[in-house]
Coordinates of C-alpha atoms in Angstrom, one line a residue:
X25 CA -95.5 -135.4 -0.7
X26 CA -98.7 -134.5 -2.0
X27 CA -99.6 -130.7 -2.6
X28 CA -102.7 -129.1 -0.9
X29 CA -105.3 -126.8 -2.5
X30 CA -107.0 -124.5 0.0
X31 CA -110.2 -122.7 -1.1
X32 CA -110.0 -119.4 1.3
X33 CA -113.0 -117.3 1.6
X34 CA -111.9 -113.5 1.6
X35 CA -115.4 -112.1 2.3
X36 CA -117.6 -110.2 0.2
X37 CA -115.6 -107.2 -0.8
X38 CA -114.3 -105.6 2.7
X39 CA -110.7 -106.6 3.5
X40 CA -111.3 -106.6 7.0
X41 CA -113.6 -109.4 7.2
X42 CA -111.1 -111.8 5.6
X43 CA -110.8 -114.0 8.9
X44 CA -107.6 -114.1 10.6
X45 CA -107.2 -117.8 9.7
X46 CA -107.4 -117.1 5.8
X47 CA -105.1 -114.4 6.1
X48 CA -102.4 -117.0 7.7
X49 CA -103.1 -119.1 5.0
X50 CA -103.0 -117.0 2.4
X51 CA -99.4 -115.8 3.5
X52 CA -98.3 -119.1 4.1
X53 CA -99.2 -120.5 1.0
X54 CA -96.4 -120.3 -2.0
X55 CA -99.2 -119.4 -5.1
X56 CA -102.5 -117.7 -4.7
X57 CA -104.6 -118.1 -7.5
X58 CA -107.5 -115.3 -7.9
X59 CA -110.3 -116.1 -10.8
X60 CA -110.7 -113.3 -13.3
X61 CA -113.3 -112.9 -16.1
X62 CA -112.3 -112.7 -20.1
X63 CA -111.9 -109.4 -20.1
X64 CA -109.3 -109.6 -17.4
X65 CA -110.6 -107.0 -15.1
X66 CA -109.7 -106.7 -11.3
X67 CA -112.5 -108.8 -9.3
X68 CA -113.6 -108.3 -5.6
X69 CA -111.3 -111.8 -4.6
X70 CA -107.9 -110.3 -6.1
X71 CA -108.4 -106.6 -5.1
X72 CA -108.6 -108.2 -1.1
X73 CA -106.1 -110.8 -1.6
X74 CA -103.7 -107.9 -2.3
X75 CA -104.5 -106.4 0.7
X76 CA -102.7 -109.0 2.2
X77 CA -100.2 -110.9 0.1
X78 CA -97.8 -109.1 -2.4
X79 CA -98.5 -109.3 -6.1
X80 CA -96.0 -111.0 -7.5
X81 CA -97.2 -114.4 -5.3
X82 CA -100.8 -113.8 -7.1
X83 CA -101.1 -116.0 -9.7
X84 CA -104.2 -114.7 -12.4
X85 CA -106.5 -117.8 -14.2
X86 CA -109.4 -116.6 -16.4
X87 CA -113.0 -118.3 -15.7
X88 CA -115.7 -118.0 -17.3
X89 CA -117.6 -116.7 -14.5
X90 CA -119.8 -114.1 -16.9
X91 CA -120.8 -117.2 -18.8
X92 CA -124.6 -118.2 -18.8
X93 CA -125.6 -119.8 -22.2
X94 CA -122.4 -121.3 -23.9
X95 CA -122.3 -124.0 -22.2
X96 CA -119.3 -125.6 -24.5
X97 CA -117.2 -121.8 -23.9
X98 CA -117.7 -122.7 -20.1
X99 CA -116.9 -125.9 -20.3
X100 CA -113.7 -125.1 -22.4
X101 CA -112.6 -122.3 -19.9
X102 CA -112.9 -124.7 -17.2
X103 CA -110.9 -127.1 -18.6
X104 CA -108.3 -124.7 -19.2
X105 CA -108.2 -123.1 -15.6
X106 CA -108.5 -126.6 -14.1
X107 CA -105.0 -127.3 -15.9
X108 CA -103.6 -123.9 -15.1
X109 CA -104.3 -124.8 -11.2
X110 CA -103.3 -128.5 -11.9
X111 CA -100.0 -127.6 -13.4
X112 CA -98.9 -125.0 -10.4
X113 CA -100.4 -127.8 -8.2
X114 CA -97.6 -129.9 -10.0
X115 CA -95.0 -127.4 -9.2
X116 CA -95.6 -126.2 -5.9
X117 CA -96.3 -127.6 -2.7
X118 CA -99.5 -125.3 -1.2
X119 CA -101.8 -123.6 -3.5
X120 CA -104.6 -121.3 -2.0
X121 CA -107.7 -120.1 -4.2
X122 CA -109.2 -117.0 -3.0
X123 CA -113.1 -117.0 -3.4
X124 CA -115.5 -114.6 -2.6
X125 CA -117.7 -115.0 0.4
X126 CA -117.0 -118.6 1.4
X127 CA -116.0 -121.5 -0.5
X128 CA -118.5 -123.9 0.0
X129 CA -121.7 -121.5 -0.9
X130 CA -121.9 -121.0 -4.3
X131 CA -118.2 -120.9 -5.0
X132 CA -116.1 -120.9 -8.1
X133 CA -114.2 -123.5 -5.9
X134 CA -116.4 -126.1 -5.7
X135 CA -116.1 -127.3 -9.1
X136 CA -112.5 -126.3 -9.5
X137 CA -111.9 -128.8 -6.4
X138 CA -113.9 -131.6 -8.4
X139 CA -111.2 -130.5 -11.7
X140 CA -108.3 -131.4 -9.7
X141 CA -109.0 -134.5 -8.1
X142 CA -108.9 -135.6 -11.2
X143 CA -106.0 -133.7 -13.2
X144 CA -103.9 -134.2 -10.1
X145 CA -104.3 -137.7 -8.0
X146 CA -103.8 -137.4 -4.2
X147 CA -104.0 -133.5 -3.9
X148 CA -105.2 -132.7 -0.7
X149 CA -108.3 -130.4 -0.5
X150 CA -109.5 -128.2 2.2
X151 CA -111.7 -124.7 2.7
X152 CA -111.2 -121.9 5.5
X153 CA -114.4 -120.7 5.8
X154 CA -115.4 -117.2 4.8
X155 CA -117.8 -114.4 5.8
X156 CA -120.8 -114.0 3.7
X157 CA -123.0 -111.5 1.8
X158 CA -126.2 -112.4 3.3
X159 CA -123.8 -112.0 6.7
X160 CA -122.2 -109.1 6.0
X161 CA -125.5 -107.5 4.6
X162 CA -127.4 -108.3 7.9
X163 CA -124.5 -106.8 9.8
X164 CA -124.8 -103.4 7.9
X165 CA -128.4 -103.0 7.7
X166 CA -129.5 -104.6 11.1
X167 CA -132.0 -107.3 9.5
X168 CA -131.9 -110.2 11.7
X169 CA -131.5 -113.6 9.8
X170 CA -132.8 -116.4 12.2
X171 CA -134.3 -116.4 15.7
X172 CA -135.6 -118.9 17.7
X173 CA -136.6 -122.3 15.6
X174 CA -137.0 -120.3 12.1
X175 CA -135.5 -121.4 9.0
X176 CA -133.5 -119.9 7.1
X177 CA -133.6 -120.2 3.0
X178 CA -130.8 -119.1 0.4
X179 CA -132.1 -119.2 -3.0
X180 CA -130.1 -118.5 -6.1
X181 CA -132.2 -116.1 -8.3
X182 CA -130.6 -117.5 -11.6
X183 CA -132.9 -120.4 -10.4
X184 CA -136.1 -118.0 -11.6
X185 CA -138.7 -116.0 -9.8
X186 CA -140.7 -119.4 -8.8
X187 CA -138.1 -120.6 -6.3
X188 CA -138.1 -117.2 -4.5
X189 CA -141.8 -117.0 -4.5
X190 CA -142.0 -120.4 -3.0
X191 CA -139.7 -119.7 -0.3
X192 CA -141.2 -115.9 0.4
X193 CA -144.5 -118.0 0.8
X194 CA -143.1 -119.9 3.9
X195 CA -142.2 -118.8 7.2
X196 CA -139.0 -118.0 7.8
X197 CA -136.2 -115.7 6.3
X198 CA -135.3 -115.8 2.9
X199 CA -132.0 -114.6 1.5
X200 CA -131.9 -114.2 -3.0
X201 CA -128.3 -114.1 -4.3
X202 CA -127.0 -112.6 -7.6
X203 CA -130.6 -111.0 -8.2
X204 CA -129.8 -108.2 -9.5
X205 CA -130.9 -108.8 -13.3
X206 CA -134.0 -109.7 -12.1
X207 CA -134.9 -107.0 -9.6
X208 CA -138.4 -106.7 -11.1
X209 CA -139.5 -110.0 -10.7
X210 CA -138.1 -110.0 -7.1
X211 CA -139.8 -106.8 -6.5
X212 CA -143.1 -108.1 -7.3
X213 CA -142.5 -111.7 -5.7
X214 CA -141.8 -109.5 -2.6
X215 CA -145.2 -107.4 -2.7
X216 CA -147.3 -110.7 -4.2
X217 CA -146.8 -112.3 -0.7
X218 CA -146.0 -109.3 1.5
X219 CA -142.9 -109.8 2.3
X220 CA -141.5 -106.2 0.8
X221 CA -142.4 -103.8 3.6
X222 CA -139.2 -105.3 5.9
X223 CA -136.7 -106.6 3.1
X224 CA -133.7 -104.5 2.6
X225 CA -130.7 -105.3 -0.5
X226 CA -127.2 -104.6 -0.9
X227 CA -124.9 -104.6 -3.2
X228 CA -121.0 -104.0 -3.6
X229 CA -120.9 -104.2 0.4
X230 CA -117.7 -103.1 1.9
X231 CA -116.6 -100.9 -1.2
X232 CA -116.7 -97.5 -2.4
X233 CA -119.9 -98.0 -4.7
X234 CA -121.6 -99.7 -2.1
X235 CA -125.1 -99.6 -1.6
X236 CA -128.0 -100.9 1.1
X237 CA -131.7 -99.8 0.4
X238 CA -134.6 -100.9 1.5
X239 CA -136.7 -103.3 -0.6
X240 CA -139.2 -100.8 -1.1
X241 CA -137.6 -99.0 -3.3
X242 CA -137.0 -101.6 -5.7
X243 CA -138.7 -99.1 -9.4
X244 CA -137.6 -102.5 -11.4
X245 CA -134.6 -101.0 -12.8
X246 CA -131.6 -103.6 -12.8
X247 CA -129.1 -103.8 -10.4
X248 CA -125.6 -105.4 -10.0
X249 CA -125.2 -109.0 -10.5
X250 CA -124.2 -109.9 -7.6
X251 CA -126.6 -108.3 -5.4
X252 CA -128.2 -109.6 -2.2
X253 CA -131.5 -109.7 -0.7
X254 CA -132.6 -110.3 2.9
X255 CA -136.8 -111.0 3.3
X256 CA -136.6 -111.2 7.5
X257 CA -139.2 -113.6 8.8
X258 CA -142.9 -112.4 9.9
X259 CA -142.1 -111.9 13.5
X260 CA -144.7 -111.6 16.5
X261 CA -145.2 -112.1 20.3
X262 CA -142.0 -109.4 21.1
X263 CA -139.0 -111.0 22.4
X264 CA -138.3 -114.9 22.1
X265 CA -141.4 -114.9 20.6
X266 CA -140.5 -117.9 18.4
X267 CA -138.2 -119.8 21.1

């Protein structure tokens, strides 16, 4: 029988938005596999996985999630996690991988996935969706992503300050992940095109050193990695306005 890998999105930091359907499956699975940096610290994933599974079922495999420039270290600690997973892949039956947020945006799953179809033939793959930053962030600040026919934009700010200030220049809402070493750049991509007075950012939602401010206070001083940024549309014409 061939053994299934399940990416399970456990939200971005609060254990209560792990969906009731990732819970199940993290229970049910025999292994769960959490990704931790080098230096082996606790990460947002494993510290809500243990909210819900006992430790001794959570299996630790180091990435090289901190990694930006060596692109042969990455490389190398992929290759190593990919036959960490492989080999429990090879000894159990169901494998989960807890991921922050939700496995299919900008997941340390995605290319563990592509590492196994390859180490391991005929594995099965599949995601439970997860709740997002961008949601969860919208939820606790009351910025409204999308109404009516807007779009919506998710840029990766390790992409550079040109992508966000393309998308700030259009008309809909624009989300900027893992910003946080570049809050300066943001902050004055935000007042270029006038976008600043509405946007609000979080960081470390759902946990004790969390923090939501409003754009506007931005002084260019760097914040956490993994910090998120919501730019609401420009919105006229009161309700349904853009129905």
């Amino acid at each position: 029988m061939s053994s299934k890998l399940v990416g399970v999105g456990v939200g971005p930091g609060d254990p209560e938005l792990v969906t009731v359907k990732g819970v199940n499956t993290l229970r049910s699975a025999d292994v769960v596999v959490v990704p931790v940096m080098d230096g082996g610290e606790r990460g947002r994933a494993e510290a809500t996985v243990l909210h819900y599974v006992p430790e001794e079922k959570v299996v630790r495999v180091v990435f090289a999630l901190n990694e930006r420039t060596d692109r042969a270290r990455r490389e190398a600690a992929w290759d190593a996690a990919g036959e960490r997973v492989a080999g429990l892949l090879r000894e159990y039956e169901a494998v989960a991988f807890a991921t922050i947020g939700d496995p299919n945006v900008y997941s340390t799953f995605t290319y563990l996935a592509q590492t196994i179809v390859e180490l391991v033939p005929g594995t099965i793959v599949e995601t439970v969706p997860g709740i997002t930053a961008m949601q969860d962030l919208a939820a606790r600040s009351g910025a409204v992503l999308t109404e009516g026919t807007e779009p919506l934009t998710l840029v990766p700010v390790t992409a550079g300050s040109a992508v966000l200030k393309d998308a700030l220049a259009g008309p809909g809402t624009v989300v900027a992940y893992k910003f946080g070493r570049q809050a300066a750049e943001v902050a004055e991509a935000l007042r270029e095109t006038g976008r600043i007075g509405d946007a609000v950012w979080g960081s470390a939602l759902g946990l004790a050193e969390e923090s939501i401010r409003p754009a506007a206070e931005l002084d260019g001083e760097p914040l956490p990695y993994l910090s998120t940024l919501i730019a609401p549309a420009r919105r006229a014409g009161g309700r349904g306005g853009k129905l």
